PDB file of C-alpha atoms in Angstrom:
ATOM      1  CA  MET A   1       0.000   0.000   0.000  1.00 64.00           C
ATOM      2  CA  LYS A   2       1.322   3.404  -0.908  1.00 85.00           C
ATOM      3  CA  GLY A   3       0.883   6.197   1.542  1.00 85.00           C
ATOM      4  CA  PHE A   4       2.410   9.121   3.353  1.00 86.00           C
ATOM      5  CA  LEU A   5       4.448   8.859   6.546  1.00 87.00           C
ATOM      6  CA  LEU A   6       4.003  12.130   8.415  1.00 85.00           C
ATOM      7  CA  ASP A   7       6.652  13.635  10.614  1.00 87.00           C
ATOM      8  CA  ALA A   8       5.658  15.236  13.901  1.00 85.00           C
ATOM      9  CA  ASP A   9       6.317  18.755  12.561  1.00 84.00           C
ATOM     10  CA  VAL A  10       3.683  18.270   9.822  1.00 83.00           C
ATOM     11  CA  VAL A  11       1.149  17.182  12.417  1.00 76.00           C
ATOM     12  CA  SER A  12       2.075  20.205  14.518  1.00 74.00           C
ATOM     13  CA  LEU A  13       1.358  22.499  11.567  1.00 75.00           C
ATOM     14  CA  LEU A  14      -2.038  20.866  11.154  1.00 73.00           C
ATOM     15  CA  SER A  15      -2.963  21.721  14.740  1.00 71.00           C
ATOM     16  CA  ARG A  16      -3.148  25.411  13.795  1.00 74.00           C
ATOM     17  CA  PRO A  17      -6.022  27.000  11.873  1.00 76.00           C
ATOM     18  CA  PRO A  18      -5.256  26.416   8.176  1.00 73.00           C
ATOM     19  CA  ARG A  19      -4.813  29.497   5.975  1.00 78.00           C
ATOM     20  CA  GLY A  20      -3.972  29.854   2.292  1.00 81.00           C
ATOM     21  CA  GLU A  21      -1.714  27.101   1.006  1.00 80.00           C
ATOM     22  CA  ALA A  22      -1.763  25.413   4.413  1.00 80.00           C
ATOM     23  CA  GLY A  23      -5.536  25.108   4.077  1.00 84.00           C
ATOM     24  CA  LYS A  24      -5.186  23.478   0.664  1.00 87.00           C
ATOM     25  CA  PHE A  25      -2.600  21.093   2.086  1.00 85.00           C
ATOM     26  CA  ALA A  26      -4.881  20.234   5.012  1.00 83.00           C
ATOM     27  CA  ASP A  27      -7.725  19.458   2.589  1.00 87.00           C
ATOM     28  CA  TRP A  28      -5.440  17.295   0.442  1.00 87.00           C
ATOM     29  CA  LEU A  29      -4.146  15.464   3.501  1.00 84.00           C
ATOM     30  CA  GLU A  30      -7.670  14.890   4.821  1.00 83.00           C
ATOM     31  CA  GLN A  31      -8.563  13.189   1.534  1.00 88.00           C
ATOM     32  CA  ARG A  32      -5.479  10.945   1.766  1.00 86.00           C
ATOM     33  CA  ASP A  33      -6.410  10.139   5.371  1.00 81.00           C
ATOM     34  CA  GLN A  34      -9.926   9.110   4.339  1.00 83.00           C
ATOM     35  CA  GLU A  35      -8.308   6.785   1.801  1.00 85.00           C
ATOM     36  CA  GLY A  36      -6.290   5.217   4.636  1.00 80.00           C
ATOM     37  CA  ARG A  37      -3.001   6.454   3.208  1.00 84.00           C
ATOM     38  CA  VAL A  38      -1.703   8.618   6.068  1.00 82.00           C
ATOM     39  CA  PHE A  39       0.602   7.088   8.661  1.00 81.00           C
ATOM     40  CA  LEU A  40       2.581   8.117  11.732  1.00 78.00           C
ATOM     41  CA  SER A  41       5.680   6.370  13.034  1.00 80.00           C
ATOM     42  CA  VAL A  42       6.049   5.458  16.689  1.00 79.00           C
ATOM     43  CA  GLY A  43       8.790   8.112  16.822  1.00 83.00           C
ATOM     44  CA  ALA A  44       6.387  10.790  15.596  1.00 84.00           C
ATOM     45  CA  ILE A  45       3.788   9.647  18.121  1.00 83.00           C
ATOM     46  CA  HIS A  46       6.426   9.995  20.842  1.00 83.00           C
ATOM     47  CA  GLU A  47       7.319  13.518  19.680  1.00 88.00           C
ATOM     48  CA  ILE A  48       3.658  14.555  19.645  1.00 86.00           C
ATOM     49  CA  ARG A  49       3.161  13.064  23.104  1.00 86.00           C
ATOM     50  CA  LYS A  50       6.220  14.963  24.361  1.00 88.00           C
ATOM     51  CA  GLY A  51       4.749  18.173  22.929  1.00 89.00           C
ATOM     52  CA  ILE A  52       1.474  17.498  24.736  1.00 90.00           C
ATOM     53  CA  VAL A  53       3.339  17.134  28.027  1.00 90.00           C
ATOM     54  CA  LEU A  54       5.180  20.423  27.399  1.00 93.00           C
ATOM     55  CA  LEU A  55       1.887  22.202  26.663  1.00 92.00           C
ATOM     56  CA  GLU A  56       0.428  20.807  29.877  1.00 91.00           C
ATOM     57  CA  HIS A  57       3.397  22.066  31.902  1.00 92.00           C
ATOM     58  CA  LYS A  58       3.106  25.512  30.270  1.00 95.00           C
ATOM     59  CA  GLY A  59      -0.543  25.711  31.311  1.00 94.00           C
ATOM     60  CA  ALA A  60      -2.006  25.295  27.809  1.00 93.00           C
ATOM     61  CA  THR A  61      -4.316  22.576  29.081  1.00 92.00           C
ATOM     62  CA  THR A  62      -7.101  23.135  26.539  1.00 93.00           C
ATOM     63  CA  LYS A  63      -4.754  22.689  23.592  1.00 88.00           C
ATOM     64  CA  ALA A  64      -2.987  19.777  25.315  1.00 89.00           C
ATOM     65  CA  SER A  65      -6.304  18.022  25.913  1.00 90.00           C
ATOM     66  CA  ALA A  66      -7.425  18.568  22.325  1.00 88.00           C
ATOM     67  CA  LEU A  67      -4.162  17.179  20.934  1.00 84.00           C
ATOM     68  CA  TYR A  68      -4.281  14.249  23.353  1.00 86.00           C
ATOM     69  CA  SER A  69      -7.831  13.417  22.221  1.00 85.00           C
ATOM     70  CA  TRP A  70      -6.807  13.649  18.572  1.00 79.00           C
ATOM     71  CA  LEU A  71      -3.760  11.432  19.100  1.00 79.00           C
ATOM     72  CA  THR A  72      -5.733   8.845  21.063  1.00 79.00           C
ATOM     73  CA  ASP A  73      -8.430   8.709  18.380  1.00 78.00           C
ATOM     74  CA  PHE A  74      -5.809   8.454  15.650  1.00 72.00           C
ATOM     75  CA  VAL A  75      -4.074   5.513  17.312  1.00 71.00           C
ATOM     76  CA  GLN A  76      -7.350   3.749  18.109  1.00 72.00           C
ATOM     77  CA  ASP A  77      -8.299   3.943  14.412  1.00 67.00           C
ATOM     78  CA  MET A  78      -5.097   2.131  13.431  1.00 63.00           C
ATOM     79  CA  PRO A  79      -4.874  -1.640  12.930  1.00 59.00           C
ATOM     80  CA  THR A  80      -5.403  -3.616  16.129  1.00 49.00           C
ATOM     81  CA  GLY A  81      -1.827  -4.826  16.525  1.00 50.00           C
ATOM     82  CA  PHE A  82      -0.350  -1.331  16.318  1.00 53.00           C
ATOM     83  CA  SER A  83      -3.091   0.131  18.486  1.00 48.00           C
ATOM     84  CA  ASN A  84      -2.581  -2.493  21.199  1.00 51.00           C
ATOM     85  CA  LEU A  85       1.165  -1.889  21.163  1.00 52.00           C
ATOM     86  CA  THR A  86       0.978   1.897  21.184  1.00 54.00           C
ATOM     87  CA  SER A  87      -2.032   2.699  23.389  1.00 55.00           C
ATOM     88  CA  PRO A  88      -0.265   2.084  26.737  1.00 54.00           C
ATOM     89  CA  LEU A  89       2.476   4.499  25.668  1.00 57.00           C
ATOM     90  CA  LEU A  90       0.087   7.371  24.996  1.00 61.00           C
ATOM     91  CA  LYS A  91      -0.688   8.462  28.538  1.00 61.00           C
ATOM     92  CA  PRO A  92       1.437  11.525  29.265  1.00 53.00           C
ATOM     93  CA  PRO A  93       2.169  12.285  32.915  1.00 53.00           C
ATOM     94  CA  GLY A  94      -0.620  14.355  34.425  1.00 55.00           C
ATOM     95  CA  MET A  95      -3.176  13.525  31.739  1.00 51.00           C
ATOM     96  CA  PRO A  96      -6.056  11.160  32.586  1.00 51.00           C
ATOM     97  CA  ARG A  97      -6.805   8.200  30.376  1.00 50.00           C
ATOM     98  CA  ARG A  98     -10.206   8.228  28.759  1.00 51.00           C
ATOM     99  CA  GLY A  99     -12.894   6.223  30.477  1.00 50.00           C
ATOM    100  CA  ARG A 100     -11.125   6.098  33.823  1.00 45.00           C
TER     101      ARG A 100
END
C-alpha cells in the first residue's frame, strides 16, 4: 500500500487553523487520510506526546487536551496490533486516560 508517513512537525502544523496554502494542504491530507493512506511512526507519536506534556506544563491545558484526544483517536483507528502496542504508551504524565 502506498501512503504518506508524516513527521511530527507536519502534524504540529495541522494543529493550527489552516490558511492559504496550508488550508489546501490540510484538505489534500484529509482526503489521503480518508483513503487510509496517512501514517505516523512510533517516533512521531512519541514527539507529539512529548509536545502534549510540554503544553500541559506551560498551562495550555485546553490545547494539550485537544491534541491528546486527537492522538488517542488516531491511534485507536489504526490496525489492532499497532493500536494495542501503542495505546499504553500514549498516557502523558498528568493527563487522565479516557474512560477512567
